[in-house]
Tab-separated table of C-alpha atoms in Angstrom:
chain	number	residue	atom	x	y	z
Z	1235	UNK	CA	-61.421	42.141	-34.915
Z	1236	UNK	CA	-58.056	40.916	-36.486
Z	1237	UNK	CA	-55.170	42.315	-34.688
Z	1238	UNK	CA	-51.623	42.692	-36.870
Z	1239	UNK	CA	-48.265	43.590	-36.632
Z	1240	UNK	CA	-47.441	46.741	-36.448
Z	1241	UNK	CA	-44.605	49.013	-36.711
Z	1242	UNK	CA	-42.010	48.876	-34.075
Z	1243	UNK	CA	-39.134	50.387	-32.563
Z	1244	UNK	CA	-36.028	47.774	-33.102
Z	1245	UNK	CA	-35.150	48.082	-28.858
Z	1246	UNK	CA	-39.016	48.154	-28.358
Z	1247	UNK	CA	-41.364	44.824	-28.051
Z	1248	UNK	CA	-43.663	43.946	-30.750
Z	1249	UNK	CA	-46.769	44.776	-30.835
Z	1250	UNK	CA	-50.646	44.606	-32.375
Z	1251	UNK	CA	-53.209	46.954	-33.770
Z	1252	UNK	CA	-56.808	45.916	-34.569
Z	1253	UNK	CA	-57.410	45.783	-38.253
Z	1254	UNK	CA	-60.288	48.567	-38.225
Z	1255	UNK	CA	-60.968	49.670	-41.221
Z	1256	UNK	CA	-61.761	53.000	-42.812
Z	1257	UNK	CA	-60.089	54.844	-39.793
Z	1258	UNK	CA	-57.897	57.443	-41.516
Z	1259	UNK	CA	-59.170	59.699	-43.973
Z	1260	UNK	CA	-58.592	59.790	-47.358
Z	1261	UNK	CA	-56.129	62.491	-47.053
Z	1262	UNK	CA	-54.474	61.362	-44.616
Z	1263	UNK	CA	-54.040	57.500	-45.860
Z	1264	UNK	CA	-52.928	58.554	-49.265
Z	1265	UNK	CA	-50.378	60.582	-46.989
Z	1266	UNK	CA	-49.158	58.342	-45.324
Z	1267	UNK	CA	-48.952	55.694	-47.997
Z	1268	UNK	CA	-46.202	57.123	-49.631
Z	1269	UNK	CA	-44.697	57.921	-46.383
Z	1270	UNK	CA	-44.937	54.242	-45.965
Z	1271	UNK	CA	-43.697	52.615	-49.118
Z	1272	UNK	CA	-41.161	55.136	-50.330
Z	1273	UNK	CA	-39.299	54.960	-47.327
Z	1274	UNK	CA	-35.599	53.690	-47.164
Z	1275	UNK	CA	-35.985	49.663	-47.802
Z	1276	UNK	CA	-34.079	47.393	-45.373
Z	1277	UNK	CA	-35.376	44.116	-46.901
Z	1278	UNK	CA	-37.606	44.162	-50.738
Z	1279	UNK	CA	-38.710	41.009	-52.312
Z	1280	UNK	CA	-40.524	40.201	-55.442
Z	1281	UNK	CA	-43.999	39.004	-55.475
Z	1282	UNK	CA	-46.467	39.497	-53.025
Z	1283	UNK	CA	-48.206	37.707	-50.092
Z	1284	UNK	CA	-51.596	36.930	-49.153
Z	1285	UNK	CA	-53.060	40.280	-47.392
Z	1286	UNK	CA	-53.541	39.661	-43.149
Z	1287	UNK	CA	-56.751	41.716	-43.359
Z	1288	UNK	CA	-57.898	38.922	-45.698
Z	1289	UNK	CA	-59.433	35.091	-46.200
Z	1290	UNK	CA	-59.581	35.147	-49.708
Z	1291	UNK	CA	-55.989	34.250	-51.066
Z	1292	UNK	CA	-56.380	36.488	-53.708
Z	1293	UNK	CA	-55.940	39.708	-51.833
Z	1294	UNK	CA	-51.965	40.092	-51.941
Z	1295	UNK	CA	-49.668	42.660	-50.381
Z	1296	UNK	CA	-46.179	43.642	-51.352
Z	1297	UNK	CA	-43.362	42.329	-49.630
Z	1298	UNK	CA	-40.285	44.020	-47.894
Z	1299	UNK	CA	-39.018	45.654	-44.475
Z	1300	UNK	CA	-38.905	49.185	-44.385
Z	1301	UNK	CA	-37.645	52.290	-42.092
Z	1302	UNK	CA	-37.308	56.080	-41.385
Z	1303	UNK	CA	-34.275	55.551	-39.155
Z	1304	UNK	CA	-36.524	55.085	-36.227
Z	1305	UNK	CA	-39.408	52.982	-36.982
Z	1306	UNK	CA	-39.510	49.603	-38.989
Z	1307	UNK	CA	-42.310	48.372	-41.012
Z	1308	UNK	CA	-43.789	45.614	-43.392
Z	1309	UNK	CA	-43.827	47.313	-46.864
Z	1310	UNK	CA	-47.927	45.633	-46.318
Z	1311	UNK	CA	-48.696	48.459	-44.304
Z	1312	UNK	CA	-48.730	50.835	-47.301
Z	1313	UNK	CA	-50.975	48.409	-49.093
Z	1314	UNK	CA	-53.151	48.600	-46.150
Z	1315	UNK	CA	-53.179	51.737	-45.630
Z	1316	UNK	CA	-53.779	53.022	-49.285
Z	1317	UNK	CA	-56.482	50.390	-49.728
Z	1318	UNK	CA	-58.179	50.165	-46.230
Z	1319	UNK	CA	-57.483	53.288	-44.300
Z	1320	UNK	CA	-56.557	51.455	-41.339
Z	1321	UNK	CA	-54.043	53.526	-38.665
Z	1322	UNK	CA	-50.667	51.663	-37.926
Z	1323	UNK	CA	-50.586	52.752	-34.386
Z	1324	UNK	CA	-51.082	56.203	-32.165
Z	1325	UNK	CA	-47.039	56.628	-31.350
Z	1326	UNK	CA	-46.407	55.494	-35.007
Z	1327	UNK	CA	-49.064	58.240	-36.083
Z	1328	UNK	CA	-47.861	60.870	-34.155
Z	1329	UNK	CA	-44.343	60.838	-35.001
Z	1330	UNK	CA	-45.114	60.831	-39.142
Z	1331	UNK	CA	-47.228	63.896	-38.119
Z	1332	UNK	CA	-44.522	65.527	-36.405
Z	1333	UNK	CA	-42.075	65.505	-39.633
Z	1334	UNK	CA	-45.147	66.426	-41.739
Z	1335	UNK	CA	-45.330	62.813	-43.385
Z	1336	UNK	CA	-41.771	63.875	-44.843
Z	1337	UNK	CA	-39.348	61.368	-44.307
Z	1338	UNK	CA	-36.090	62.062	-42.839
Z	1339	UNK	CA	-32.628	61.395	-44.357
Z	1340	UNK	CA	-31.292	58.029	-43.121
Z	1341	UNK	CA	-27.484	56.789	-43.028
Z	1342	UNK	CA	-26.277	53.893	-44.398
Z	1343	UNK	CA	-24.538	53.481	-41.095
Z	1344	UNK	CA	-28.149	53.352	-39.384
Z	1345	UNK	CA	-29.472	51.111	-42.277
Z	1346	UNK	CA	-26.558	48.563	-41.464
Z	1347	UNK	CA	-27.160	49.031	-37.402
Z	1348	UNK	CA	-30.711	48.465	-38.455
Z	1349	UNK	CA	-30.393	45.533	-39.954
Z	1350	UNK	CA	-27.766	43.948	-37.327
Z	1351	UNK	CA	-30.337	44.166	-34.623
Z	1352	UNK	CA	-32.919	42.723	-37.304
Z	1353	UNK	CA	-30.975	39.895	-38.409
Z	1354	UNK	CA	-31.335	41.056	-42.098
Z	1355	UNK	CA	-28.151	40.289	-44.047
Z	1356	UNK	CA	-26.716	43.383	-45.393
């Protein structure tokens, strides 16, 4: 099984999840989703890439760097989820179930601290 980046905690090691599909539920991808893609942006770019859960070049996934404050992901992941109901990750899970899958308010101040420890130009 393909294992992928998932999201991360900036003063936390990367890590992997496997690619299993059809592991949320409907409800609960769609959910999550938005929670994923409407999130504050860090990084957005146009075009898409070439989906990790995918050979075929023709699968794409939107491109950009997001984050609740705490939390950074690939904009993919909302792609992924929506399409493929795959979970990004037990800690990542539990903490968008603990605000409800609402997202919290973030500071630019954070945003900028964000993207220091990111090297992302701001």
């Amino acid at each position: 099984m393909k294992q992928i980046p998932a999201p991360f905690k900036p003063d936390e090691p990367a890590r992997t999840v496997p690619a299993e599909l059809n592991r949320l539920s409907i409800e609960v991808s769609e959910r999550l989703a938005d929670y994923l893609e409407t999130a504050e942006d860090l990084v957005l770019a146009p075009g898409t890439r070439q989906s990790p859960l995918s050979d075929n070049p023709d699968h794409r996934v939107r491109v950009g760097v997001m984050t609740d404050g705490t939390w950074v992901w690939d904009l993919a992941w909302a792609d992924l989820v929506r399409e493929s109901r795959i979970s990004p990750g037990t800690d990542f899970m539990q903490h968008v179930e603990r605000l409800d899958f609402v997202l919290p308010e973030v500071s630019e101040e954070r945003i900028m601290e964000l993207c220091e420890a990111l090297d992302i130009p701001y």
